[in-house]
């Protein structure tokens, strides 16, 4: 026996209405290259000084 069978009619209708509504996920607006640090400057030590590559 399901829980929905024991609910009153008005609550059962609300439950059915909730099942019909599906939330759409918004696509993420994330720049993963920035988060992972791929767009950062890289530096290297050469001849005692630190220089950008």
N, CA, C and O atoms as a DFTB+ gen file, in Angstrom:
212 C
 N C O
     1  1       0.851      -1.179       0.000
     2  2       0.000       0.000       0.000
     3  2       0.899       1.247       0.000
     4  3       1.876       1.331       0.745
     5  1       0.547       2.181      -0.835
     6  2       1.336       3.403      -0.944
     7  2       0.817       4.462       0.018
     8  3      -0.325       4.403       0.475
     9  1       1.665       5.418       0.313
    10  2       1.289       6.515       1.210
    11  2       0.202       7.367       0.572
    12  3      -0.684       7.866       1.266
    13  1       0.261       7.536      -0.725
    14  2      -0.714       8.373      -1.425
    15  2      -2.127       7.818      -1.285
    16  3      -3.095       8.576      -1.353
    17  1      -2.258       6.516      -1.092
    18  2      -3.590       5.923      -0.928
    19  2      -4.240       6.333       0.388
    20  3      -5.467       6.356       0.484
    21  1      -3.457       6.651       1.385
    22  2      -3.987       7.018       2.694
    23  2      -4.208       8.518       2.859
    24  3      -4.785       8.950       3.857
    25  1      -3.758       9.307       1.902
    26  2      -3.909      10.763       2.009
    27  2      -5.323      11.190       1.641
    28  3      -6.002      10.517       0.865
    29  1      -5.766      12.320       2.206
    30  2      -7.046      12.883       1.774
    31  2      -6.962      13.357       0.317
    32  3      -5.874      13.533      -0.230
    33  1      -8.122      13.558      -0.290
    34  2      -8.168      13.909      -1.714
    35  2      -7.442      15.204      -2.030
    36  3      -6.745      15.282      -3.042
    37  1      -7.589      16.234      -1.182
    38  2      -6.945      17.523      -1.490
    39  2      -5.429      17.411      -1.413
    40  3      -4.725      18.020      -2.218
    41  1      -4.916      16.644      -0.457
    42  2      -3.464      16.479      -0.369
    43  2      -2.945      15.611      -1.509
    44  3      -1.830      15.818      -1.989
    45  1      -3.743      14.642      -1.942
    46  2      -3.349      13.787      -3.061
    47  2      -3.228      14.606      -4.342
    48  3      -2.320      14.380      -5.142
    49  1      -4.152      15.569      -4.542
    50  2      -4.089      16.430      -5.723
    51  2      -2.859      17.319      -5.685
    52  3      -2.222      17.549      -6.713
    53  1      -2.519      17.825      -4.488
    54  2      -1.306      18.633      -4.364
    55  2      -0.075      17.796      -4.681
    56  3       0.851      18.268      -5.340
    57  1      -0.067      16.560      -4.212
    58  2       1.059      15.668      -4.469
    59  2       1.209      15.387      -5.964
    60  3       2.324      15.373      -6.486
    61  1       0.100      15.165      -6.646
    62  2       0.160      14.924      -8.081
    63  2       0.632      16.169      -8.828
    64  3       1.351      16.062      -9.822
    65  1       0.230      17.346      -8.355
    66  2       0.679      18.588      -8.979
    67  2       2.168      18.800      -8.806
    68  3       2.827      19.342      -9.693
    69  1       2.710      18.373      -7.660
    70  2       4.141      18.519      -7.421
    71  2       4.932      17.583      -8.311
    72  3       6.036      17.922      -8.737
    73  1       4.388      16.412      -8.600
    74  2       5.089      15.460      -9.460
    75  2       5.166      15.957     -10.901
    76  3       6.123      15.647     -11.611
    77  1       4.177      16.717     -11.334
    78  2       4.169      17.216     -12.703
    79  2       5.189      18.315     -12.921
    80  3       5.765      18.439     -14.002
    81  1       5.410      19.118     -11.878
    82  2       6.359      20.227     -12.002
    83  2       7.776      19.678     -11.876
    84  3       8.135      19.078     -10.863
    85  1       8.547      19.886     -12.885
    86  2       9.945      19.493     -12.827
    87  2      10.788      20.744     -12.950
    88  3      10.585      21.569     -13.841
    89  1      11.711      20.866     -12.065
    90  2      12.574      22.047     -12.089
    91  2      13.653      21.876     -13.141
    92  3      14.305      20.836     -13.229
    93  1      13.823      22.903     -13.922
    94  2      14.866      22.882     -14.931
    95  2      16.127      23.456     -14.318
    96  3      16.097      24.485     -13.643
    97  1      17.211      22.790     -14.559
    98  2      18.489      23.290     -14.059
    99  2      19.043      24.309     -15.033
   100  3      19.061      24.097     -16.245
   101  1      19.488      25.406     -14.480
   102  2      20.111      26.422     -15.309
   103  2      21.550      26.002     -15.590
   104  3      22.226      25.479     -14.704
   105  1      22.017      26.224     -16.795
   106  2      23.419      25.892     -17.066
   107  2      24.337      26.804     -16.259
   108  3      24.070      27.993     -16.089
   109  1      25.401      26.228     -15.778
   110  2      26.333      26.990     -14.961
   111  2      27.096      27.979     -15.823
   112  3      27.550      27.655     -16.920
   113  1      27.224      29.178     -15.311
   114  2      28.002      30.193     -16.006
   115  2      29.334      30.339     -15.279
   116  3      29.596      31.343     -14.616
   117  1      30.161      29.322     -15.420
   118  2      31.431      29.269     -14.725
   119  2      32.532      29.138     -15.756
   120  3      32.442      28.321     -16.672
   121  1      33.549      29.925     -15.611
   122  2      34.706      29.796     -16.482
   123  2      35.720      28.893     -15.772
   124  3      36.487      29.344     -14.922
   125  1      35.704      27.624     -16.138
   126  2      36.520      26.638     -15.439
   127  2      38.006      26.884     -15.643
   128  3      38.806      26.510     -14.785
   129  1      38.397      27.496     -16.741
   130  2      39.821      27.776     -16.959
   131  2      40.332      28.761     -15.909
   132  3      41.458      28.626     -15.431
   133  1      39.511      29.751     -15.549
   134  2      39.920      30.686     -14.505
   135  2      39.977      30.006     -13.148
   136  3      40.894      30.258     -12.366
   137  1      39.016      29.156     -12.865
   138  2      38.988      28.492     -11.565
   139  2      40.186      27.566     -11.407
   140  3      40.792      27.512     -10.337
   141  1      40.528      26.845     -12.452
   142  2      41.629      25.896     -12.371
   143  2      42.995      26.571     -12.528
   144  3      44.030      25.925     -12.362
   145  1      42.999      27.853     -12.845
   146  2      44.261      28.580     -12.918
   147  2      44.994      28.408     -14.227
   148  3      46.212      28.582     -14.269
   149  1      44.302      28.075     -15.292
   150  2      44.978      27.857     -16.569
   151  2      45.273      29.165     -17.293
   152  3      46.127      29.188     -18.180
   153  1      44.600      30.243     -16.947
   154  2      44.815      31.517     -17.628
   155  2      45.780      32.423     -16.870
   156  3      45.929      33.595     -17.217
   157  1      46.424      31.903     -15.859
   158  2      47.346      32.721     -15.067
   159  2      48.717      32.773     -15.721
   160  3      49.094      31.886     -16.488
   161  1      49.454      33.827     -15.404
   162  2      50.827      33.919     -15.879
   163  2      51.688      32.896     -15.142
   164  3      51.470      32.609     -13.965
   165  1      52.660      32.360     -15.853
   166  2      53.599      31.439     -15.223
   167  2      54.949      32.118     -15.160
   168  3      55.333      32.859     -16.064
   169  1      55.648      31.861     -14.102
   170  2      56.932      32.493     -13.879
   171  2      58.011      31.440     -13.765
   172  3      57.764      30.312     -13.337
   173  1      59.230      31.835     -14.161
   174  2      60.364      30.923     -14.116
   175  2      61.595      31.692     -13.647
   176  3      61.808      32.849     -14.008
   177  1      62.371      31.035     -12.858
   178  2      63.600      31.679     -12.397
   179  2      64.699      31.427     -13.425
   180  3      65.006      30.285     -13.768
   181  1      65.275      32.509     -13.899
   182  2      66.400      32.372     -14.833
   183  2      67.424      33.435     -14.498
   184  3      67.108      34.622     -14.416
   185  1      68.619      33.004     -14.310
   186  2      69.742      33.892     -13.969
   187  2      69.477      34.683     -12.688
   188  3      69.873      35.842     -12.570
   189  1      68.808      34.047     -11.737
   190  2      68.564      34.692     -10.465
   191  2      67.323      35.552     -10.422
   192  3      66.857      35.898      -9.336
   193  1      66.769      35.911     -11.572
   194  2      65.579      36.751     -11.597
   195  2      64.353      35.911     -11.952
   196  3      64.453      34.895     -12.641
   197  1      63.226      36.346     -11.477
   198  2      61.987      35.664     -11.804
   199  2      61.356      36.360     -13.010
   200  3      61.094      37.562     -12.986
   201  1      61.122      35.581     -14.055
   202  2      60.593      36.162     -15.284
   203  2      59.328      35.430     -15.699
   204  3      59.119      34.255     -15.398
   205  1      58.500      36.177     -16.400
   206  2      57.259      35.605     -16.914
   207  2      57.536      34.793     -18.175
   208  3      58.340      35.201     -19.013
   209  1      56.890      33.675     -18.309
   210  2      57.031      32.866     -19.522
   211  2      56.064      33.327     -20.574
   212  3      56.031      32.768     -21.670
